[in-house]
Amino acid sequence: MTRDPATTVEVNFDGLVGPTHNYAGLSPGNVASQSNFGETAFPRAAALQGLAKMRAVMDLGLTQGFLPPPLRPAAEALRPFGFDGSDDEVLAAAARDDLALFRAVCSASSMWRANAATVLAAPDTADGRVHLVTANLAGMLHRSFEGPETHALLRRVFRDEACFAVHGPLPSARHFGDEGAANHMRLADGHGVAGVNVFAHGEHRGGAFPERQSRRASEAVARLGGLEAPIYALQNAAAVQAGAFHNDVVAVANETVLLTHPQALDDAQGLYAALQARLPSLHVVETQGVSLEDAIGSYLFNSQLVTLPDGAMALILPVEARENARVWAEVERIVAANNPISRAVVVDVRESMRNGGGPACLRLRVPVDEAARAGIDPGFLLDEARWERLAHTVEAHWPEAIAPKDLTDPALWAQARAAHAALEQAIGV
Ligand code: SUG
């Protein structure tokens, strides 16, 4: 496998928000999901916000991809539980007999593609291919349905097996709970050269909120890619219990930069020292004076940290970070300070944020050289025309609003199927 550092770029694949986006309070430990339970959601606006973010990244000169949502409600996912008949009969029976299960198969949670898979960069893997290990998302019922469909999608998108190895999800059990890239950080001198892989994980410490990522899952992911000397870092219990259900809520890394809350990890100093020893160019940027509460409320760390074509780095932040004066003062300090982060770009993804998903949650990062990029199905890479087509499809087919009671309405199920079919057609053009 030849790899070409000179042509390697990171492509962000954003999850397109699906037509059933709603607030069902499905994720204990995710403060926004819990506090917005029962609110009315706006799927069309949510998808357009996501598309506008993709557009903002394209306008920075970066390559942008997208991943379409699976069909929801997922009648198929209900059949193994003993529901049968037509799809509508299956959905109606589940809504009547097990409302919690029914709500789980209605969720548009696949939009948070940072949880689709862990991506291991070609220069780090044993066979020189990019490895994508589909996440099992075993920690949350509604998310556990995503794995098999995501696996099939990733195989479709990253279709050249000479460049990509797409693995299925680990067996779905709490012991091997795997939440994908949201708990993985790669530090390196560049996207195209060998780097250090850091896996943040939880463990059972008896807190009120679940710790979703198991260390053994991360070890299996590293094994599947044949990584050399990955680093495992235990999340800080206080951060998890404050609402950092994924590490990407309190830290973000890109190339030589680790931007982190000082309380993100249990032994932060140990991690910094281990990284420094292997990557002398490392910049650890710790925030000062931002409480865990402010960090989680504003999603400051759930920013995308990207390398611009001129080599500088930009932080793509949610608008909520600008609305918190303490957080924004810290962003301004970081951008002015002596580190590679030189630009702050603010995006509005409020509908996703209200379910605990910021800019970084919405995207899966895939570093590719020219050959690997050619091995991606181009239908999933955005240019002006494809972006327009997606936006028109959303405008024409996504419901404007979904209140909790709407989920059980067969008219919504029909609209979701029509939207899904229209999207497939738009992708196929
Ligand atoms: O898994 N929210 C998602 C948010 C995922 C954010 N991803 C990252 N941090 N990378 C979750 O908790 C809420 C759905 C609801 O409650 O209806 C939800 O699934």
Tab-separated table of C-alpha atoms and ligand atoms in Angstrom:
chain	number	residue	atom	x	y	z
A	1	MET	CA	0.000	0.000	0.000
A	2	THR	CA	1.615	3.258	-1.053
A	3	ARG	CA	0.743	6.226	1.080
A	4	ASP	CA	1.380	9.758	0.093
A	5	PRO	CA	1.800	12.256	2.944
A	6	ALA	CA	1.914	15.160	0.491
A	7	THR	CA	-1.610	14.546	-0.793
A	8	THR	CA	-3.164	13.454	2.507
A	9	VAL	CA	-6.069	15.522	3.772
A	10	GLU	CA	-8.715	14.942	6.355
A	11	VAL	CA	-12.235	14.604	4.982
A	12	ASN	CA	-15.101	15.315	7.346
A	13	PHE	CA	-18.146	13.152	6.710
A	14	ASP	CA	-21.152	14.734	8.387
A	15	GLY	CA	-24.277	12.846	9.294
A	16	LEU	CA	-27.268	14.279	7.461
A	17	VAL	CA	-29.985	14.814	10.067
A	18	GLY	CA	-32.807	12.387	9.387
A	19	PRO	CA	-36.490	13.319	8.934
A	20	THR	CA	-37.548	11.877	12.319
A	21	HIS	CA	-35.240	14.058	14.460
A	22	ASN	CA	-37.045	14.383	17.803
A	23	TYR	CA	-36.507	14.875	21.523
A	24	ALA	CA	-37.307	11.623	23.313
A	25	GLY	CA	-34.956	11.875	26.295
A	26	LEU	CA	-33.243	8.648	25.337
A	27	SER	CA	-29.728	9.230	26.698
A	28	PRO	CA	-29.211	9.251	30.466
A	29	GLY	CA	-25.951	11.056	31.256
A	30	ASN	CA	-26.452	13.393	28.290
A	31	VAL	CA	-27.713	16.562	29.960
A	32	ALA	CA	-29.255	18.133	26.840
A	33	SER	CA	-31.105	14.951	25.830
A	34	GLN	CA	-32.577	14.683	29.311
A	35	SER	CA	-33.534	18.315	29.726
A	36	ASN	CA	-35.179	18.711	26.304
A	37	PHE	CA	-37.277	15.556	26.566
A	38	GLY	CA	-40.786	16.195	25.283
A	39	GLU	CA	-39.976	19.395	23.411
A	40	THR	CA	-41.025	19.893	19.800
A	41	ALA	CA	-38.181	19.270	17.337
A	42	PHE	CA	-37.729	20.830	13.904
A	43	PRO	CA	-36.224	18.196	11.572
A	44	ARG	CA	-36.139	20.350	8.441
A	45	ALA	CA	-34.374	23.191	10.237
A	46	ALA	CA	-32.058	20.687	11.926
A	47	ALA	CA	-30.983	19.161	8.614
A	48	LEU	CA	-30.524	22.592	7.038
A	49	GLN	CA	-28.399	23.703	10.006
A	50	GLY	CA	-26.227	20.640	9.485
A	51	LEU	CA	-25.957	21.358	5.768
A	52	ALA	CA	-25.006	24.971	6.488
A	53	LYS	CA	-22.195	23.711	8.726
A	54	MET	CA	-20.975	21.424	5.928
A	55	ARG	CA	-21.072	24.414	3.633
A	56	ALA	CA	-19.051	26.518	6.079
A	57	VAL	CA	-16.348	23.823	6.114
A	58	MET	CA	-16.356	23.633	2.304
A	59	ASP	CA	-16.011	27.418	2.195
A	60	LEU	CA	-12.833	27.104	4.302
A	61	GLY	CA	-11.373	25.135	1.389
A	62	LEU	CA	-11.742	21.706	2.980
A	63	THR	CA	-13.123	18.495	1.525
A	64	GLN	CA	-16.534	17.639	2.904
A	65	GLY	CA	-18.464	14.404	2.702
A	66	PHE	CA	-21.791	13.313	4.114
A	67	LEU	CA	-23.394	10.124	5.371
A	68	PRO	CA	-27.145	9.678	4.860
A	69	PRO	CA	-29.431	8.564	7.685
A	70	PRO	CA	-30.893	5.060	7.841
A	71	LEU	CA	-34.694	4.701	7.588
A	72	ARG	CA	-36.515	5.536	10.801
A	73	PRO	CA	-38.788	4.453	12.326
A	74	ALA	CA	-37.020	1.121	11.825
A	75	ALA	CA	-39.847	-1.399	11.632
A	76	GLU	CA	-37.298	-4.088	10.745
A	77	ALA	CA	-35.561	-3.606	14.099
A	78	LEU	CA	-38.822	-4.472	15.886
A	79	ARG	CA	-39.415	-7.855	14.236
A	80	PRO	CA	-36.852	-9.755	16.374
A	81	PHE	CA	-38.911	-8.650	19.403
A	82	GLY	CA	-41.924	-10.585	18.149
A	83	PHE	CA	-43.806	-7.859	16.307
A	84	ASP	CA	-45.060	-8.960	12.912
A	85	GLY	CA	-47.300	-8.023	10.022
A	86	SER	CA	-46.855	-5.093	7.641
A	87	ASP	CA	-44.385	-2.386	8.629
A	88	ASP	CA	-47.232	-0.161	9.802
A	89	GLU	CA	-48.741	-3.008	11.836
A	90	VAL	CA	-45.369	-3.685	13.438
A	91	LEU	CA	-44.898	-0.007	14.325
A	92	ALA	CA	-48.445	0.391	15.659
A	93	ALA	CA	-48.142	-2.700	17.847
A	94	ALA	CA	-44.791	-1.587	19.267
A	95	ALA	CA	-46.133	1.908	19.964
A	96	ARG	CA	-48.997	0.310	21.888
A	97	ASP	CA	-47.093	-2.461	23.739
A	98	ASP	CA	-43.611	-1.043	24.326
A	99	LEU	CA	-43.466	2.699	23.838
A	100	ALA	CA	-39.834	2.942	24.990
A	101	LEU	CA	-38.733	0.438	22.340
A	102	PHE	CA	-40.849	2.199	19.732
A	103	ARG	CA	-39.257	5.557	20.552
A	104	ALA	CA	-35.819	3.962	20.330
A	105	VAL	CA	-36.422	2.880	16.721
A	106	CYS	CA	-37.670	6.372	15.802
A	107	SER	CA	-34.504	8.216	16.847
A	108	ALA	CA	-32.461	10.065	14.245
A	109	SER	CA	-29.359	9.522	16.397
A	110	SER	CA	-27.256	8.309	13.464
A	111	MET	CA	-26.721	12.015	12.688
A	112	TRP	CA	-23.899	11.992	15.269
A	113	ARG	CA	-21.403	10.309	12.994
A	114	ALA	CA	-18.484	10.784	15.396
A	115	ASN	CA	-20.083	7.683	16.893
A	116	ALA	CA	-20.304	5.758	13.611
A	117	ALA	CA	-16.873	4.183	13.793
A	118	THR	CA	-13.335	4.610	15.018
A	119	VAL	CA	-11.123	5.626	12.116
A	120	LEU	CA	-7.494	4.520	12.168
A	121	ALA	CA	-5.235	6.421	9.798
A	122	ALA	CA	-3.328	4.530	7.110
A	123	PRO	CA	0.152	5.512	8.370
A	124	ASP	CA	-0.665	3.961	11.764
A	125	THR	CA	-2.143	0.612	10.721
A	126	ALA	CA	-0.318	-2.654	10.152
A	127	ASP	CA	-1.440	-3.042	6.536
A	128	GLY	CA	-1.290	0.611	5.505
A	129	ARG	CA	-5.021	0.853	4.878
A	130	VAL	CA	-7.436	3.216	6.578
A	131	HIS	CA	-9.367	1.076	9.063
A	132	LEU	CA	-12.918	1.933	10.076
A	133	VAL	CA	-14.259	-0.083	12.993
A	134	THR	CA	-18.026	0.355	13.182
A	135	ALA	CA	-19.157	1.237	16.710
A	136	ASN	CA	-21.628	-1.078	18.447
A	137	LEU	CA	-23.070	1.752	20.579
A	138	ALA	CA	-24.046	-0.916	23.097
A	139	GLY	CA	-24.566	1.602	25.895
A	140	MET	CA	-27.869	3.051	24.661
A	141	LEU	CA	-30.730	0.974	23.247
A	142	HIS	CA	-31.687	3.464	20.533
A	143	ARG	CA	-28.113	3.776	19.330
A	144	SER	CA	-27.423	0.039	19.394
A	145	PHE	CA	-29.649	-0.357	16.324
A	146	GLU	CA	-27.279	1.791	14.248
A	147	GLY	CA	-24.312	-0.594	14.009
A	148	PRO	CA	-25.333	-3.040	11.258
A	149	GLU	CA	-26.753	-0.296	9.017
A	150	THR	CA	-23.730	1.907	9.568
A	151	HIS	CA	-21.445	-0.999	8.703
A	152	ALA	CA	-23.260	-1.544	5.398
A	153	LEU	CA	-23.135	2.181	4.640
A	154	LEU	CA	-19.418	2.495	5.393
A	155	ARG	CA	-18.718	-0.442	3.080
A	156	ARG	CA	-20.695	1.298	0.378
A	157	VAL	CA	-18.945	4.664	0.817
A	158	PHE	CA	-15.368	3.452	1.450
A	159	ARG	CA	-15.642	0.953	-1.335
A	160	ASP	CA	-12.047	0.318	-2.420
A	161	GLU	CA	-10.744	-2.524	-0.282
A	162	ALA	CA	-7.200	-1.814	-1.383
A	163	CYS	CA	-7.388	1.443	0.598
A	164	PHE	CA	-10.015	0.806	3.282
A	165	ALA	CA	-10.727	-1.978	5.754
A	166	VAL	CA	-14.269	-1.591	7.077
A	167	HIS	CA	-14.933	-3.728	10.151
A	168	GLY	CA	-18.314	-4.628	11.582
A	169	PRO	CA	-19.290	-3.682	15.132
A	170	LEU	CA	-17.841	-5.604	18.087
A	171	PRO	CA	-20.315	-8.023	19.683
A	172	SER	CA	-22.828	-5.821	21.443
A	173	ALA	CA	-22.392	-6.192	25.181
A	174	ARG	CA	-21.771	-3.642	27.916
A	175	HIS	CA	-18.319	-5.176	28.497
A	176	PHE	CA	-17.333	-4.102	25.009
A	177	GLY	CA	-19.297	-0.883	24.733
A	178	ASP	CA	-17.787	1.057	21.823
A	179	GLU	CA	-18.800	4.616	20.906
A	180	GLY	CA	-16.410	5.131	18.016
A	181	ALA	CA	-14.305	8.171	17.206
A	182	ALA	CA	-15.866	10.320	19.950
A	183	ASN	CA	-13.392	8.763	22.389
A	184	HIS	CA	-10.397	8.536	20.067
A	185	MET	CA	-7.778	11.214	19.472
A	186	ARG	CA	-4.903	11.085	17.029
A	187	LEU	CA	-1.851	13.277	17.489
A	188	ALA	CA	0.767	13.535	14.763
A	189	ASP	CA	2.976	15.933	12.861
A	190	GLY	CA	0.453	15.717	10.027
A	191	HIS	CA	-2.541	13.727	8.789
A	192	GLY	CA	-0.299	11.819	6.395
A	193	VAL	CA	2.455	10.696	8.763
A	194	ALA	CA	2.503	8.159	11.599
A	195	GLY	CA	0.862	9.366	14.789
A	196	VAL	CA	-0.048	8.461	18.337
A	197	ASN	CA	-3.527	7.063	18.988
A	198	VAL	CA	-5.173	7.912	22.290
A	199	PHE	CA	-8.265	6.034	23.435
A	200	ALA	CA	-10.256	7.644	26.235
A	201	HIS	CA	-12.482	5.222	28.105
A	202	GLY	CA	-14.652	4.863	31.176
A	203	GLU	CA	-15.038	2.160	33.766
A	204	HIS	CA	-17.709	1.182	36.261
A	205	ARG	CA	-17.235	3.534	39.176
A	206	GLY	CA	-20.758	3.538	40.525
A	207	GLY	CA	-21.752	7.025	39.300
A	208	ALA	CA	-25.313	7.958	38.449
A	209	PHE	CA	-24.463	8.354	34.750
A	210	PRO	CA	-23.277	5.447	32.599
A	211	GLU	CA	-19.696	5.292	31.328
A	212	ARG	CA	-20.195	4.165	27.777
A	213	GLN	CA	-16.753	3.396	26.359
A	214	SER	CA	-15.041	0.301	27.681
A	215	ARG	CA	-11.283	-0.029	27.601
A	216	ARG	CA	-11.524	-3.571	26.298
A	217	ALA	CA	-13.477	-2.321	23.278
A	218	SER	CA	-10.779	0.256	22.567
A	219	GLU	CA	-8.149	-2.471	22.878
A	220	ALA	CA	-10.048	-4.600	20.367
A	221	VAL	CA	-10.302	-1.654	17.957
A	222	ALA	CA	-6.552	-1.030	18.211
A	223	ARG	CA	-5.918	-4.750	17.669
A	224	LEU	CA	-8.122	-4.813	14.559
A	225	GLY	CA	-6.047	-2.028	13.025
A	226	GLY	CA	-2.729	-3.443	14.181
A	227	LEU	CA	-1.812	-0.188	15.928
A	228	GLU	CA	1.547	0.079	17.603
A	229	ALA	CA	1.628	1.302	21.200
A	230	PRO	CA	-1.742	3.036	21.516
A	231	ILE	CA	-2.328	5.004	24.701
A	232	TYR	CA	-5.362	4.324	26.897
A	233	ALA	CA	-6.556	7.146	29.121
A	234	LEU	CA	-9.280	6.830	31.737
A	235	GLN	CA	-11.871	9.609	31.644
A	236	ASN	CA	-12.194	11.738	34.747
A	237	ALA	CA	-15.169	10.490	36.773
A	238	ALA	CA	-16.183	14.045	37.687
A	239	ALA	CA	-16.332	15.010	34.006
A	240	VAL	CA	-18.486	11.992	33.125
A	241	GLN	CA	-20.829	12.706	36.012
A	242	ALA	CA	-21.046	16.367	34.958
A	243	GLY	CA	-22.301	15.225	31.539
A	244	ALA	CA	-19.176	14.393	29.489
A	245	PHE	CA	-20.682	11.157	28.221
A	246	HIS	CA	-18.064	11.116	25.440
A	247	ASN	CA	-14.513	12.439	25.690
A	248	ASP	CA	-15.164	14.776	22.741
A	249	VAL	CA	-17.346	16.859	25.055
A	250	VAL	CA	-14.225	17.880	27.024
A	251	ALA	CA	-11.296	17.556	24.593
A	252	VAL	CA	-10.438	17.763	20.896
A	253	ALA	CA	-7.194	16.968	19.080
A	254	ASN	CA	-5.837	17.757	15.647
A	255	GLU	CA	-2.354	16.999	14.366
A	256	THR	CA	0.025	18.547	16.943
A	257	VAL	CA	-2.659	20.197	19.098
A	258	LEU	CA	-4.586	18.821	22.058
A	259	LEU	CA	-7.207	21.312	23.238
A	260	THR	CA	-8.549	20.033	26.515
A	261	HIS	CA	-10.329	20.815	29.721
A	262	PRO	CA	-7.889	20.251	32.597
A	263	GLN	CA	-10.383	17.818	34.159
A	264	ALA	CA	-11.083	15.738	31.053
A	265	LEU	CA	-8.978	12.782	32.094
A	266	ASP	CA	-8.145	10.978	35.289
A	267	ASP	CA	-4.371	11.354	34.837
A	268	ALA	CA	-4.003	14.268	32.441
A	269	GLN	CA	-0.381	15.012	33.381
A	270	GLY	CA	0.553	11.388	32.714
A	271	LEU	CA	-1.016	11.572	29.262
A	272	TYR	CA	0.681	14.868	28.384
A	273	ALA	CA	4.078	13.448	29.401
A	274	ALA	CA	3.548	10.247	27.412
A	275	LEU	CA	2.493	12.242	24.352
A	276	GLN	CA	5.317	14.748	24.670
A	277	ALA	CA	7.829	11.894	24.717
A	278	ARG	CA	6.513	10.583	21.415
A	279	LEU	CA	5.593	13.852	19.732
A	280	PRO	CA	8.003	16.647	20.660
A	281	SER	CA	6.023	19.151	18.533
A	282	LEU	CA	2.927	18.636	20.748
A	283	HIS	CA	0.957	21.688	21.934
A	284	VAL	CA	-1.234	20.983	24.938
A	285	VAL	CA	-3.759	23.812	25.151
A	286	GLU	CA	-5.608	23.601	28.459
A	287	THR	CA	-8.456	26.012	29.057
A	288	GLN	CA	-8.205	28.286	32.057
A	289	GLY	CA	-11.131	29.208	34.258
A	290	VAL	CA	-13.799	27.283	32.335
A	291	SER	CA	-15.806	25.100	34.725
A	292	LEU	CA	-16.967	21.648	33.693
A	293	GLU	CA	-20.486	23.027	33.804
A	294	ASP	CA	-19.632	25.838	31.363
A	295	ALA	CA	-17.744	23.416	29.135
A	296	ILE	CA	-20.679	21.025	28.934
A	297	GLY	CA	-23.314	23.748	28.685
A	298	SER	CA	-21.497	25.545	25.855
A	299	TYR	CA	-19.910	22.533	24.114
A	300	LEU	CA	-16.724	24.571	23.670
A	301	PHE	CA	-14.680	21.375	23.272
A	302	ASN	CA	-17.150	19.766	20.905
A	303	SER	CA	-15.700	21.992	18.240
A	304	GLN	CA	-14.093	20.752	15.084
A	305	LEU	CA	-10.410	21.563	15.114
A	306	VAL	CA	-9.327	21.543	11.473
A	307	THR	CA	-6.180	22.286	9.518
A	308	LEU	CA	-6.784	24.902	6.832
A	309	PRO	CA	-5.174	24.688	3.384
A	310	ASP	CA	-2.535	27.242	4.495
A	311	GLY	CA	-1.555	25.069	7.470
A	312	ALA	CA	-3.179	27.189	10.195
A	313	MET	CA	-5.888	25.676	12.377
A	314	ALA	CA	-9.480	26.792	12.847
A	315	LEU	CA	-11.871	25.935	15.625
A	316	ILE	CA	-15.454	25.446	14.396
A	317	LEU	CA	-17.573	26.184	17.429
A	318	PRO	CA	-21.271	26.009	18.250
A	319	VAL	CA	-22.997	29.364	18.696
A	320	GLU	CA	-23.682	28.390	22.328
A	321	ALA	CA	-19.952	28.882	23.030
A	322	ARG	CA	-20.177	32.506	21.932
A	323	GLU	CA	-23.228	33.065	24.108
A	324	ASN	CA	-21.319	32.235	27.284
A	325	ALA	CA	-19.127	35.261	28.096
A	326	ARG	CA	-16.611	33.268	30.172
A	327	VAL	CA	-16.227	30.650	27.475
A	328	TRP	CA	-15.958	33.166	24.663
A	329	ALA	CA	-13.273	35.150	26.485
A	330	GLU	CA	-11.297	31.930	26.727
A	331	VAL	CA	-11.780	31.203	23.011
A	332	GLU	CA	-10.442	34.667	22.195
A	333	ARG	CA	-7.459	34.086	24.462
A	334	ILE	CA	-6.671	30.726	22.829
A	335	VAL	CA	-6.908	32.133	19.300
A	336	ALA	CA	-4.553	34.992	20.221
A	337	ALA	CA	-2.097	32.814	22.155
A	338	ASN	CA	1.032	31.187	20.809
A	339	ASN	CA	-0.358	27.942	19.365
A	340	PRO	CA	-1.501	26.821	15.885
A	341	ILE	CA	-5.193	27.667	16.543
A	342	SER	CA	-5.635	30.956	14.733
A	343	ARG	CA	-9.298	31.224	13.795
A	344	ALA	CA	-12.700	30.722	15.393
A	345	VAL	CA	-15.683	29.994	13.142
A	346	VAL	CA	-19.134	29.886	14.742
A	347	VAL	CA	-21.908	27.629	13.439
A	348	ASP	CA	-25.544	27.179	14.450
A	349	VAL	CA	-26.466	23.539	15.021
A	350	ARG	CA	-28.953	24.268	17.801
A	351	GLU	CA	-31.400	21.495	16.950
A	352	SER	CA	-28.654	18.885	17.275
A	353	MET	CA	-27.200	20.611	20.331
A	354	ARG	CA	-30.528	20.200	22.101
A	355	ASN	CA	-29.931	16.453	21.944
A	356	GLY	CA	-26.303	16.765	23.063
A	357	GLY	CA	-24.654	16.824	19.630
A	358	GLY	CA	-22.303	19.687	18.723
A	359	PRO	CA	-20.263	20.327	15.571
A	360	ALA	CA	-17.736	17.583	16.394
A	361	CYS	CA	-20.408	14.974	17.161
A	362	LEU	CA	-21.922	15.479	13.733
A	363	ARG	CA	-18.859	14.453	11.762
A	364	LEU	CA	-16.582	11.478	11.155
A	365	ARG	CA	-12.997	12.400	10.245
A	366	VAL	CA	-11.273	10.272	7.627
A	367	PRO	CA	-7.697	11.056	6.570
A	368	VAL	CA	-7.043	10.019	2.967
A	369	ASP	CA	-4.320	10.435	0.402
A	370	GLU	CA	-5.134	10.895	-3.260
A	371	ALA	CA	-5.394	7.156	-3.960
A	372	ALA	CA	-7.677	6.533	-0.988
A	373	ARG	CA	-9.813	9.503	-1.872
A	374	ALA	CA	-10.342	7.994	-5.310
A	375	GLY	CA	-11.510	4.848	-3.524
A	376	ILE	CA	-14.487	6.662	-1.979
A	377	ASP	CA	-17.843	6.585	-3.773
A	378	PRO	CA	-17.971	10.178	-5.099
A	379	GLY	CA	-21.726	10.343	-4.470
A	380	PHE	CA	-20.868	10.936	-0.794
A	381	LEU	CA	-18.364	13.745	-1.385
A	382	LEU	CA	-19.908	17.183	-1.642
A	383	ASP	CA	-19.505	19.732	-4.349
A	384	GLU	CA	-21.777	22.684	-4.984
A	385	ALA	CA	-24.284	20.693	-7.045
A	386	ARG	CA	-24.544	17.791	-4.604
A	387	TRP	CA	-24.924	20.161	-1.681
A	388	GLU	CA	-27.762	21.961	-3.493
A	389	ARG	CA	-29.450	18.657	-4.282
A	390	LEU	CA	-29.353	17.610	-0.631
A	391	ALA	CA	-30.692	20.974	0.507
A	392	HIS	CA	-33.569	20.796	-1.987
A	393	THR	CA	-34.411	17.251	-0.927
A	394	VAL	CA	-34.538	18.314	2.712
A	395	GLU	CA	-36.647	21.385	1.909
A	396	ALA	CA	-39.124	19.291	-0.052
A	397	HIS	CA	-39.444	16.205	2.138
A	398	TRP	CA	-38.379	16.728	5.765
A	399	PRO	CA	-41.189	17.412	8.259
A	400	GLU	CA	-41.186	20.886	9.683
A	401	ALA	CA	-41.929	19.907	13.285
A	402	ILE	CA	-42.247	16.756	15.374
A	403	ALA	CA	-43.859	16.804	18.802
A	404	PRO	CA	-43.683	13.575	20.838
A	405	LYS	CA	-47.278	12.632	20.003
A	406	ASP	CA	-46.515	12.828	16.262
A	407	LEU	CA	-44.162	9.853	16.451
A	408	THR	CA	-47.053	7.387	16.610
A	409	ASP	CA	-48.866	8.920	13.619
A	410	PRO	CA	-48.732	6.671	10.507
A	411	ALA	CA	-48.684	9.814	8.350
A	412	LEU	CA	-45.244	10.627	9.785
A	413	TRP	CA	-43.992	7.110	9.017
A	414	ALA	CA	-45.136	7.515	5.408
A	415	GLN	CA	-43.463	10.911	5.151
A	416	ALA	CA	-40.225	9.488	6.529
A	417	ARG	CA	-40.281	6.680	3.935
A	418	ALA	CA	-40.888	9.168	1.131
A	419	ALA	CA	-38.050	11.362	2.387
A	420	HIS	CA	-35.735	8.373	2.534
A	421	ALA	CA	-36.616	7.349	-1.030
A	422	ALA	CA	-36.128	10.912	-2.302
A	423	LEU	CA	-32.735	11.061	-0.639
A	424	GLU	CA	-31.620	7.769	-2.217
A	425	GLN	CA	-32.640	9.176	-5.555
A	426	ALA	CA	-30.719	12.395	-4.934
A	427	ILE	CA	-27.586	10.430	-4.010
A	428	GLY	CA	-27.910	8.236	-7.091
A	429	VAL	CA	-28.011	11.140	-9.548
B	1	SUG	O1	-25.535	9.388	22.040
B	1	SUG	N1	-27.892	11.955	21.739
B	1	SUG	C1	-26.597	11.414	21.380
B	1	SUG	C2	-25.575	12.511	21.244
B	1	SUG	C3	-24.267	11.997	20.703
B	1	SUG	C4	-23.172	13.021	20.729
B	1	SUG	N2	-21.995	12.506	20.160
B	1	SUG	C5	-20.743	12.811	20.538
B	1	SUG	N3	-20.506	13.409	21.665
B	1	SUG	N4	-19.783	12.462	19.768
B	1	SUG	C6	-26.155	10.392	22.411
B	1	SUG	O2	-26.392	10.611	23.613
B	1	SUG	C7	-30.296	11.838	22.166
B	1	SUG	C8	-31.520	11.271	21.524
B	1	SUG	C9	-32.787	11.581	22.291
B	1	SUG	O3	-32.726	11.744	23.515
B	1	SUG	O4	-33.865	11.626	21.649
B	1	SUG	C10	-28.990	11.200	21.704
B	1	SUG	O5	-28.990	10.052	21.313
